[in-house]
Amino acid sequence: MPYDNFETNAIRAQINRSEFLEHSAPIYLSSSFIFEDAEDMRASFTEEKHRNIYSRFSNPNTSEFVEKVCQMEGAEDGLAFSTGMAAIYNTFAALLSSDDHIVSCSSVFGSTHTLFTKYFPKWNINTSYFNVNDVANIESYIKPNTKIIYAESPTNPAVDILDLEFLGQIAKKHNLILVIDNCFATPYLQQPIKFGAHIVVHSATKLMDGQGRVLGGIAVGKADLLREIYLFARNTGPSLSPFNAWILSKSLETLAVRVEKHCENALALATFLESHPQVKQVKYPFLKSHPQYEIAQKQMKLGGNIVAIEVKDLETGRKFLDAIRMCTLAANLGDTRTIVTHPASTTHSKLSVEDRNEVGITDGLVRISVGLENIQDIIADINQALNASAL
């Protein structure tokens, strides 16, 4: 039974207990499930009965994880995946056909960009990009064959904010499907469905897990759209493992308290860095200096755990990474540990300077995924690394 409050649902939403009356849901490490007789098997495969058949289709652990996220996001249905990118790919692949068109914000995760520019064109599915600062003109990018509007908010890695309510209105006006990547915010800070999104996707690897342990992804939203995604994924097999689903479901129980602390630390770090002599700019959604501060205030509960800063240039960014002592250099975010990356010299180094600048990835951009360490220790390490990078 759903409760009125986020935290209670995160903890109390659970699959039925077995005959052993366990307090914590067990892990169902089973590839398949048995049938009582031929009629039971027939009815199950024709979906007259809704039950577990094979863990590529569903599993009690993945079902529990999906149910929790659906309650958090206010979604009708959902499907779990092995990774966040599996969730994104399967969502698009299931809902799009040859000759369809996507309108997307240009500031998207690198692998999503690769899908849009390298792989989807093979099937004659093309994408038009609008700049985060040109959202007001999004209708000029819509074509007769446009089917999906896609965006991240906050964006990765520049931490820009898009007006979800405005995107929802445009999608409704043109009868388009609005897909939002809510990974940076999590459903604790933001529920895009309230603003008109039809599907919300997450890399559960990030804040949903929150401890850098497992990979996972999820898509939730309108039941009819999720049905199409389910039928596609059932045949292509991007399933989330029961063990990872169990880990993620347990992690959701502490999502609210973890994210609250992440946001508290991130705001404190961002505030400190605003006056740092080696920092040209700080971008954090709940700083009044953020270009979309008012929008963030409208649609987010808190500002998230990602702080983007601008240092002098490419070489300064490299020196900053080399000077880090406590924080981690890693290809993840949303961890208990603070993680720093310099996209221009690492994750986005293969892009041209022009392409990087177009999506806000300047040579001096540093992304900080603020963890749960004592804030004074985080500030001390970032501070000394910035000072060292200036030498």
Tab-separated table of C-alpha atoms in Angstrom:
chain	number	residue	atom	x	y	z
A	1	MET	CA	0.000	0.000	0.000
A	2	PRO	CA	1.533	3.356	-1.017
A	3	TYR	CA	2.070	5.888	1.756
A	4	ASP	CA	1.877	9.679	1.533
A	5	ASN	CA	5.572	10.330	2.129
A	6	PHE	CA	8.575	9.628	-0.083
A	7	GLU	CA	10.846	8.215	2.623
A	8	THR	CA	8.229	5.769	3.928
A	9	ASN	CA	7.473	4.391	0.467
A	10	ALA	CA	11.208	4.018	-0.235
A	11	ILE	CA	11.553	1.818	2.835
A	12	ARG	CA	8.207	0.012	2.990
A	13	ALA	CA	7.543	-0.822	-0.679
A	14	GLN	CA	8.548	-4.481	-0.769
A	15	ILE	CA	7.631	-7.762	-2.434
A	16	ASN	CA	5.476	-10.218	-0.506
A	17	ARG	CA	7.196	-12.219	2.200
A	18	SER	CA	7.833	-15.906	1.604
A	19	GLU	CA	6.787	-18.689	3.953
A	20	PHE	CA	9.933	-17.915	5.970
A	21	LEU	CA	8.572	-14.465	6.962
A	22	GLU	CA	11.856	-12.654	6.344
A	23	HIS	CA	12.086	-8.995	7.348
A	24	SER	CA	14.368	-8.007	4.450
A	25	ALA	CA	13.457	-9.183	0.959
A	26	PRO	CA	15.588	-12.161	-0.147
A	27	ILE	CA	17.584	-12.352	-3.369
A	28	TYR	CA	15.902	-14.513	-5.986
A	29	LEU	CA	18.889	-15.891	-7.874
A	30	SER	CA	16.848	-18.013	-10.230
A	31	SER	CA	16.941	-17.954	-14.005
A	32	SER	CA	13.408	-19.336	-14.293
A	33	PHE	CA	10.205	-20.119	-12.389
A	34	ILE	CA	8.121	-23.286	-12.413
A	35	PHE	CA	4.517	-23.905	-13.450
A	36	GLU	CA	1.850	-25.976	-11.733
A	37	ASP	CA	0.577	-27.627	-14.913
A	38	ALA	CA	0.149	-27.180	-18.676
A	39	GLU	CA	-2.734	-24.726	-18.287
A	40	ASP	CA	-0.771	-22.601	-15.843
A	41	MET	CA	2.126	-22.504	-18.307
A	42	ARG	CA	-0.136	-21.625	-21.260
A	43	ALA	CA	-1.928	-18.833	-19.391
A	44	SER	CA	1.361	-17.418	-18.145
A	45	PHE	CA	2.904	-17.189	-21.606
A	46	THR	CA	-0.217	-15.605	-23.090
A	47	GLU	CA	-0.113	-13.094	-20.188
A	48	GLU	CA	-3.566	-14.054	-18.967
A	49	LYS	CA	-1.684	-14.525	-15.721
A	50	HIS	CA	0.837	-11.936	-14.590
A	51	ARG	CA	3.660	-13.823	-12.953
A	52	ASN	CA	7.385	-14.485	-13.188
A	53	ILE	CA	8.367	-16.824	-16.021
A	54	TYR	CA	12.018	-16.153	-16.776
A	55	SER	CA	14.396	-13.607	-15.246
A	56	ARG	CA	15.073	-12.050	-18.644
A	57	PHE	CA	11.406	-10.979	-18.550
A	58	SER	CA	10.959	-10.235	-14.835
A	59	ASN	CA	12.150	-11.285	-11.401
A	60	PRO	CA	10.821	-10.538	-7.898
A	61	ASN	CA	13.857	-8.373	-7.119
A	62	THR	CA	13.652	-6.293	-10.281
A	63	SER	CA	9.906	-5.918	-9.749
A	64	GLU	CA	10.450	-4.526	-6.257
A	65	PHE	CA	13.046	-2.051	-7.524
A	66	VAL	CA	10.753	-0.912	-10.343
A	67	GLU	CA	7.762	-0.506	-8.012
A	68	LYS	CA	9.772	1.723	-5.674
A	69	VAL	CA	10.949	3.995	-8.475
A	70	CYS	CA	7.441	4.177	-9.970
A	71	GLN	CA	6.101	5.354	-6.609
A	72	MET	CA	8.920	7.893	-6.285
A	73	GLU	CA	8.431	9.308	-9.784
A	74	GLY	CA	4.631	9.093	-9.884
A	75	ALA	CA	4.815	6.722	-12.860
A	76	GLU	CA	2.281	4.185	-14.104
A	77	ASP	CA	4.802	1.487	-14.983
A	78	GLY	CA	8.498	0.845	-15.353
A	79	LEU	CA	11.232	-1.504	-16.487
A	80	ALA	CA	14.686	-2.166	-15.037
A	81	PHE	CA	17.828	-2.538	-17.156
A	82	SER	CA	21.423	-3.658	-16.759
A	83	THR	CA	22.740	-0.085	-17.163
A	84	GLY	CA	21.524	3.452	-17.643
A	85	MET	CA	22.552	3.393	-21.291
A	86	ALA	CA	20.563	0.191	-21.793
A	87	ALA	CA	17.529	2.058	-20.473
A	88	ILE	CA	18.129	4.949	-22.872
A	89	TYR	CA	18.835	2.789	-25.930
A	90	ASN	CA	15.890	0.457	-25.397
A	91	THR	CA	13.519	3.369	-24.824
A	92	PHE	CA	14.427	4.942	-28.146
A	93	ALA	CA	14.748	1.691	-30.084
A	94	ALA	CA	11.320	0.508	-28.936
A	95	LEU	CA	9.479	3.740	-29.645
A	96	LEU	CA	11.133	4.910	-32.872
A	97	SER	CA	10.879	3.670	-36.443
A	98	SER	CA	12.874	4.412	-39.558
A	99	ASP	CA	12.391	8.039	-40.734
A	100	ASP	CA	11.471	9.247	-37.224
A	101	HIS	CA	13.136	12.336	-35.795
A	102	ILE	CA	14.398	13.340	-32.325
A	103	VAL	CA	14.707	16.865	-30.942
A	104	SER	CA	17.298	16.874	-28.178
A	105	CYS	CA	19.172	19.339	-26.052
A	106	SER	CA	22.780	19.383	-27.266
A	107	SER	CA	24.081	18.945	-23.713
A	108	VAL	CA	23.706	15.198	-23.304
A	109	PHE	CA	25.859	12.384	-21.941
A	110	GLY	CA	28.599	11.313	-24.368
A	111	SER	CA	27.229	7.814	-25.029
A	112	THR	CA	23.757	9.223	-25.698
A	113	HIS	CA	25.315	11.642	-28.174
A	114	THR	CA	27.033	8.697	-29.871
A	115	LEU	CA	23.707	6.884	-30.250
A	116	PHE	CA	22.174	9.983	-31.827
A	117	THR	CA	25.021	10.758	-34.214
A	118	LYS	CA	26.643	7.406	-35.065
A	119	TYR	CA	24.153	4.568	-34.671
A	120	PHE	CA	20.597	5.857	-35.078
A	121	PRO	CA	21.358	7.438	-38.489
A	122	LYS	CA	22.076	3.882	-39.735
A	123	TRP	CA	18.348	3.268	-39.337
A	124	ASN	CA	17.436	6.669	-40.772
A	125	ILE	CA	16.594	8.095	-37.358
A	126	ASN	CA	18.033	11.585	-37.096
A	127	THR	CA	18.421	14.141	-34.332
A	128	SER	CA	18.277	17.928	-34.256
A	129	TYR	CA	20.059	19.593	-31.345
A	130	PHE	CA	18.977	22.782	-29.609
A	131	ASN	CA	21.294	24.686	-27.305
A	132	VAL	CA	20.444	24.903	-23.617
A	133	ASN	CA	20.299	28.697	-24.036
A	134	ASP	CA	17.919	28.419	-27.007
A	135	VAL	CA	15.080	26.433	-25.420
A	136	ALA	CA	12.568	29.195	-26.253
A	137	ASN	CA	13.031	28.403	-29.960
A	138	ILE	CA	12.635	24.637	-29.632
A	139	GLU	CA	9.563	24.604	-31.889
A	140	SER	CA	11.732	25.656	-34.828
A	141	TYR	CA	13.518	22.280	-34.573
A	142	ILE	CA	10.319	20.219	-34.692
A	143	LYS	CA	9.579	18.520	-38.019
A	144	PRO	CA	6.539	16.603	-39.319
A	145	ASN	CA	8.349	13.331	-38.504
A	146	THR	CA	9.502	14.379	-35.012
A	147	LYS	CA	8.420	11.849	-32.402
A	148	ILE	CA	10.502	12.476	-29.245
A	149	ILE	CA	11.834	15.469	-27.317
A	150	TYR	CA	14.762	14.467	-25.118
A	151	ALA	CA	16.689	16.306	-22.437
A	152	GLU	CA	18.735	15.955	-19.286
A	153	SER	CA	18.176	18.346	-16.391
A	154	PRO	CA	20.558	19.054	-14.786
A	155	THR	CA	22.808	18.388	-17.767
A	156	ASN	CA	26.023	16.378	-17.738
A	157	PRO	CA	28.625	17.778	-17.151
A	158	ALA	CA	27.851	21.514	-17.307
A	159	VAL	CA	24.965	21.399	-14.769
A	160	ASP	CA	22.559	23.483	-16.852
A	161	ILE	CA	18.844	23.422	-16.042
A	162	LEU	CA	16.010	23.087	-18.543
A	163	ASP	CA	12.470	24.229	-17.855
A	164	LEU	CA	10.624	20.909	-17.690
A	165	GLU	CA	7.197	22.514	-17.553
A	166	PHE	CA	7.907	24.410	-20.778
A	167	LEU	CA	9.162	21.234	-22.491
A	168	GLY	CA	6.029	19.440	-21.301
A	169	GLN	CA	3.820	22.114	-22.825
A	170	ILE	CA	5.647	21.916	-26.161
A	171	ALA	CA	5.412	18.118	-26.196
A	172	LYS	CA	1.673	18.268	-25.494
A	173	LYS	CA	1.079	20.948	-28.125
A	174	HIS	CA	2.784	18.887	-30.840
A	175	ASN	CA	1.699	15.454	-29.576
A	176	LEU	CA	5.287	14.350	-28.952
A	177	ILE	CA	6.812	11.997	-26.383
A	178	LEU	CA	8.892	13.831	-23.767
A	179	VAL	CA	11.746	11.727	-22.379
A	180	ILE	CA	13.774	13.164	-19.489
A	181	ASP	CA	17.010	11.834	-18.016
A	182	ASN	CA	16.551	12.520	-14.293
A	183	CYS	CA	19.803	10.882	-13.182
A	184	PHE	CA	21.473	13.965	-11.648
A	185	ALA	CA	18.400	15.026	-9.682
A	186	THR	CA	16.958	11.637	-8.643
A	187	PRO	CA	13.214	11.391	-7.966
A	188	TYR	CA	13.826	12.759	-4.476
A	189	LEU	CA	14.723	16.194	-5.851
A	190	GLN	CA	12.608	16.294	-9.007
A	191	GLN	CA	9.724	14.407	-10.631
A	192	PRO	CA	9.603	15.281	-14.354
A	193	ILE	CA	6.268	13.485	-14.845
A	194	LYS	CA	4.611	16.251	-12.804
A	195	PHE	CA	5.779	18.701	-15.468
A	196	GLY	CA	4.599	16.712	-18.480
A	197	ALA	CA	7.278	14.075	-19.116
A	198	HIS	CA	5.994	10.785	-20.517
A	199	ILE	CA	9.101	8.720	-19.721
A	200	VAL	CA	11.843	9.273	-17.145
A	201	VAL	CA	15.153	7.401	-17.369
A	202	HIS	CA	17.903	6.930	-14.798
A	203	SER	CA	21.348	5.487	-14.551
A	204	ALA	CA	20.744	3.731	-11.234
A	205	THR	CA	24.519	3.261	-11.060
A	206	LYS	CA	24.791	6.817	-9.789
A	207	LEU	CA	22.931	8.264	-6.784
A	208	MET	CA	20.359	5.485	-6.671
A	209	ASP	CA	23.099	3.039	-5.717
A	210	GLY	CA	25.159	5.821	-4.212
A	211	GLN	CA	28.136	3.713	-3.218
A	212	GLY	CA	29.833	2.804	-6.496
A	213	ARG	CA	28.936	-0.897	-6.269
A	214	VAL	CA	26.642	-1.981	-9.094
A	215	LEU	CA	25.436	-1.023	-12.551
A	216	GLY	CA	21.760	-0.537	-13.307
A	217	GLY	CA	19.220	1.517	-15.204
A	218	ILE	CA	15.500	2.128	-15.246
A	219	ALA	CA	12.784	3.718	-17.373
A	220	VAL	CA	9.404	4.641	-15.873
A	221	GLY	CA	6.372	6.491	-17.177
A	222	LYS	CA	3.163	5.984	-19.158
A	223	ALA	CA	1.989	2.375	-19.136
A	224	ASP	CA	1.293	2.167	-22.889
A	225	LEU	CA	4.784	3.405	-23.748
A	226	LEU	CA	6.435	1.135	-21.190
A	227	ARG	CA	4.541	-1.794	-22.692
A	228	GLU	CA	6.308	-1.170	-26.019
A	229	ILE	CA	9.666	-0.886	-24.273
A	230	TYR	CA	9.013	-4.102	-22.331
A	231	LEU	CA	8.176	-6.076	-25.476
A	232	PHE	CA	11.370	-4.858	-27.146
A	233	ALA	CA	13.580	-5.498	-24.107
A	234	ARG	CA	12.019	-8.918	-23.474
A	235	ASN	CA	13.431	-10.008	-26.828
A	236	THR	CA	16.761	-8.160	-26.747
A	237	GLY	CA	17.725	-9.094	-23.181
A	238	PRO	CA	19.218	-6.017	-21.412
A	239	SER	CA	18.018	-7.397	-18.071
A	240	LEU	CA	19.059	-6.157	-14.650
A	241	SER	CA	20.463	-8.982	-12.547
A	242	PRO	CA	18.461	-9.966	-9.435
A	243	PHE	CA	21.483	-9.286	-7.228
A	244	ASN	CA	21.964	-5.767	-8.580
A	245	ALA	CA	18.226	-5.131	-8.299
A	246	TRP	CA	18.327	-6.222	-4.648
A	247	ILE	CA	21.262	-3.877	-3.965
A	248	LEU	CA	19.509	-0.968	-5.679
A	249	SER	CA	16.205	-1.570	-3.924
A	250	LYS	CA	17.953	-1.542	-0.554
A	251	SER	CA	19.875	1.598	-1.556
A	252	LEU	CA	16.633	3.435	-2.315
A	253	GLU	CA	15.696	3.084	1.357
A	254	THR	CA	18.416	5.636	2.201
A	255	LEU	CA	18.159	7.779	-0.943
A	256	ALA	CA	16.476	10.722	0.799
A	257	VAL	CA	18.935	11.041	3.683
A	258	ARG	CA	21.936	10.514	1.412
A	259	VAL	CA	20.838	13.050	-1.185
A	260	GLU	CA	20.044	15.632	1.512
A	261	LYS	CA	23.639	15.393	2.764
A	262	HIS	CA	25.092	15.362	-0.751
A	263	CYS	CA	23.220	18.594	-1.497
A	264	GLU	CA	24.266	20.216	1.773
A	265	ASN	CA	27.923	19.470	1.030
A	266	ALA	CA	27.648	20.533	-2.609
A	267	LEU	CA	26.089	23.895	-1.765
A	268	ALA	CA	28.768	24.543	0.868
A	269	LEU	CA	31.547	23.693	-1.587
A	270	ALA	CA	29.998	25.782	-4.366
A	271	THR	CA	29.624	28.760	-2.020
A	272	PHE	CA	33.276	28.476	-0.973
A	273	LEU	CA	34.497	28.222	-4.570
A	274	GLU	CA	32.584	31.318	-5.729
A	275	SER	CA	35.227	33.506	-4.091
A	276	HIS	CA	38.243	31.319	-4.894
A	277	PRO	CA	40.929	33.219	-6.855
A	278	GLN	CA	41.707	30.235	-9.105
A	279	VAL	CA	38.079	29.671	-10.130
A	280	LYS	CA	36.679	31.711	-13.024
A	281	GLN	CA	33.085	30.493	-12.608
A	282	VAL	CA	31.025	28.164	-10.420
A	283	LYS	CA	27.814	26.539	-11.641
A	284	TYR	CA	25.491	24.981	-9.101
A	285	PRO	CA	21.698	25.066	-9.529
A	286	PHE	CA	20.965	26.516	-6.084
A	287	LEU	CA	23.513	29.325	-6.300
A	288	LYS	CA	21.816	32.598	-7.226
A	289	SER	CA	24.571	33.136	-9.798
A	290	HIS	CA	23.438	30.093	-11.803
A	291	PRO	CA	21.875	31.213	-15.134
A	292	GLN	CA	18.775	29.069	-14.555
A	293	TYR	CA	18.519	29.552	-10.775
A	294	GLU	CA	14.838	30.508	-10.868
A	295	ILE	CA	13.933	27.436	-12.915
A	296	ALA	CA	15.878	25.192	-10.537
A	297	GLN	CA	14.024	26.700	-7.595
A	298	LYS	CA	10.705	25.994	-9.312
A	299	GLN	CA	11.255	22.341	-10.187
A	300	MET	CA	13.917	20.995	-7.794
A	301	LYS	CA	13.778	20.432	-4.039
A	302	LEU	CA	17.561	20.968	-3.653
A	303	GLY	CA	20.438	21.551	-6.052
A	304	GLY	CA	21.923	18.071	-6.411
A	305	ASN	CA	25.454	16.868	-5.767
A	306	ILE	CA	27.248	18.069	-8.917
A	307	VAL	CA	29.288	21.285	-8.925
A	308	ALA	CA	30.892	22.510	-12.150
A	309	ILE	CA	33.771	24.970	-11.988
A	310	GLU	CA	35.836	26.772	-14.586
A	311	VAL	CA	39.607	26.934	-14.180
A	312	LYS	CA	42.054	28.803	-16.384
A	313	ASP	CA	42.679	26.350	-19.234
A	314	LEU	CA	43.282	22.740	-20.302
A	315	GLU	CA	46.693	22.473	-18.655
A	316	THR	CA	45.387	23.929	-15.398
A	317	GLY	CA	42.679	21.266	-15.421
A	318	ARG	CA	45.275	18.517	-15.800
A	319	LYS	CA	47.395	19.968	-13.007
A	320	PHE	CA	44.316	20.156	-10.787
A	321	LEU	CA	43.662	16.428	-11.224
A	322	ASP	CA	47.298	15.574	-10.519
A	323	ALA	CA	47.226	17.607	-7.310
A	324	ILE	CA	44.168	15.870	-5.840
A	325	ARG	CA	44.980	13.933	-2.661
A	326	MET	CA	41.774	12.718	-1.005
A	327	CYS	CA	39.118	12.950	-3.691
A	328	THR	CA	38.870	10.287	-6.385
A	329	LEU	CA	39.661	10.411	-10.092
A	330	ALA	CA	37.059	8.035	-11.544
A	331	ALA	CA	34.515	7.573	-14.325
A	332	ASN	CA	31.489	7.670	-12.044
A	333	LEU	CA	29.430	10.126	-10.020
A	334	GLY	CA	26.879	10.062	-7.236
A	335	ASP	CA	29.183	8.057	-4.959
A	336	THR	CA	29.713	8.422	-1.208
A	337	ARG	CA	33.230	9.485	-2.230
A	338	THR	CA	33.853	12.858	-3.859
A	339	ILE	CA	34.919	12.364	-7.499
A	340	VAL	CA	36.544	14.953	-9.759
A	341	THR	CA	36.871	14.852	-13.544
A	342	HIS	CA	38.210	17.180	-16.224
A	343	PRO	CA	36.069	16.363	-19.296
A	344	ALA	CA	38.149	18.232	-21.895
A	345	SER	CA	41.250	16.113	-21.223
A	346	THR	CA	39.439	12.830	-20.500
A	347	THR	CA	35.839	11.870	-21.311
A	348	HIS	CA	35.355	14.433	-24.096
A	349	SER	CA	38.949	14.785	-25.313
A	350	LYS	CA	38.112	13.272	-28.740
A	351	LEU	CA	35.633	16.052	-29.524
A	352	SER	CA	36.802	19.191	-31.287
A	353	VAL	CA	37.112	22.373	-29.242
A	354	GLU	CA	34.145	23.790	-31.153
A	355	ASP	CA	31.937	20.786	-30.380
A	356	ARG	CA	32.918	20.853	-26.719
A	357	ASN	CA	32.211	24.548	-26.395
A	358	GLU	CA	28.814	24.088	-28.055
A	359	VAL	CA	27.683	21.928	-25.133
A	360	GLY	CA	29.409	23.955	-22.428
A	361	ILE	CA	32.497	21.755	-22.053
A	362	THR	CA	35.219	24.363	-22.073
A	363	ASP	CA	38.915	23.539	-21.684
A	364	GLY	CA	38.784	24.621	-18.054
A	365	LEU	CA	35.574	22.855	-16.998
A	366	VAL	CA	35.942	20.603	-13.945
A	367	ARG	CA	33.046	18.469	-12.712
A	368	ILE	CA	32.926	17.678	-9.012
A	369	SER	CA	30.591	14.952	-7.777
A	370	VAL	CA	30.397	15.934	-4.130
A	371	GLY	CA	30.373	13.002	-1.734
A	372	LEU	CA	29.506	12.424	1.889
A	373	GLU	CA	32.887	13.045	3.508
A	374	ASN	CA	33.177	15.825	6.065
A	375	ILE	CA	32.730	19.040	4.114
A	376	GLN	CA	35.855	20.601	5.600
A	377	ASP	CA	37.957	17.738	4.223
A	378	ILE	CA	36.355	18.084	0.782
A	379	ILE	CA	36.977	21.842	0.717
A	380	ALA	CA	40.557	21.426	1.935
A	381	ASP	CA	41.446	18.963	-0.828
A	382	ILE	CA	39.778	20.948	-3.629
A	383	ASN	CA	41.362	24.146	-2.314
A	384	GLN	CA	44.916	22.797	-2.175
A	385	ALA	CA	44.574	21.223	-5.645
A	386	LEU	CA	43.368	24.518	-7.119
A	387	ASN	CA	46.225	26.406	-5.544
A	388	ALA	CA	48.738	23.807	-6.741
A	389	SER	CA	47.358	23.957	-10.296
A	390	ALA	CA	48.164	27.677	-10.451
A	391	LEU	CA	51.883	27.182	-9.762
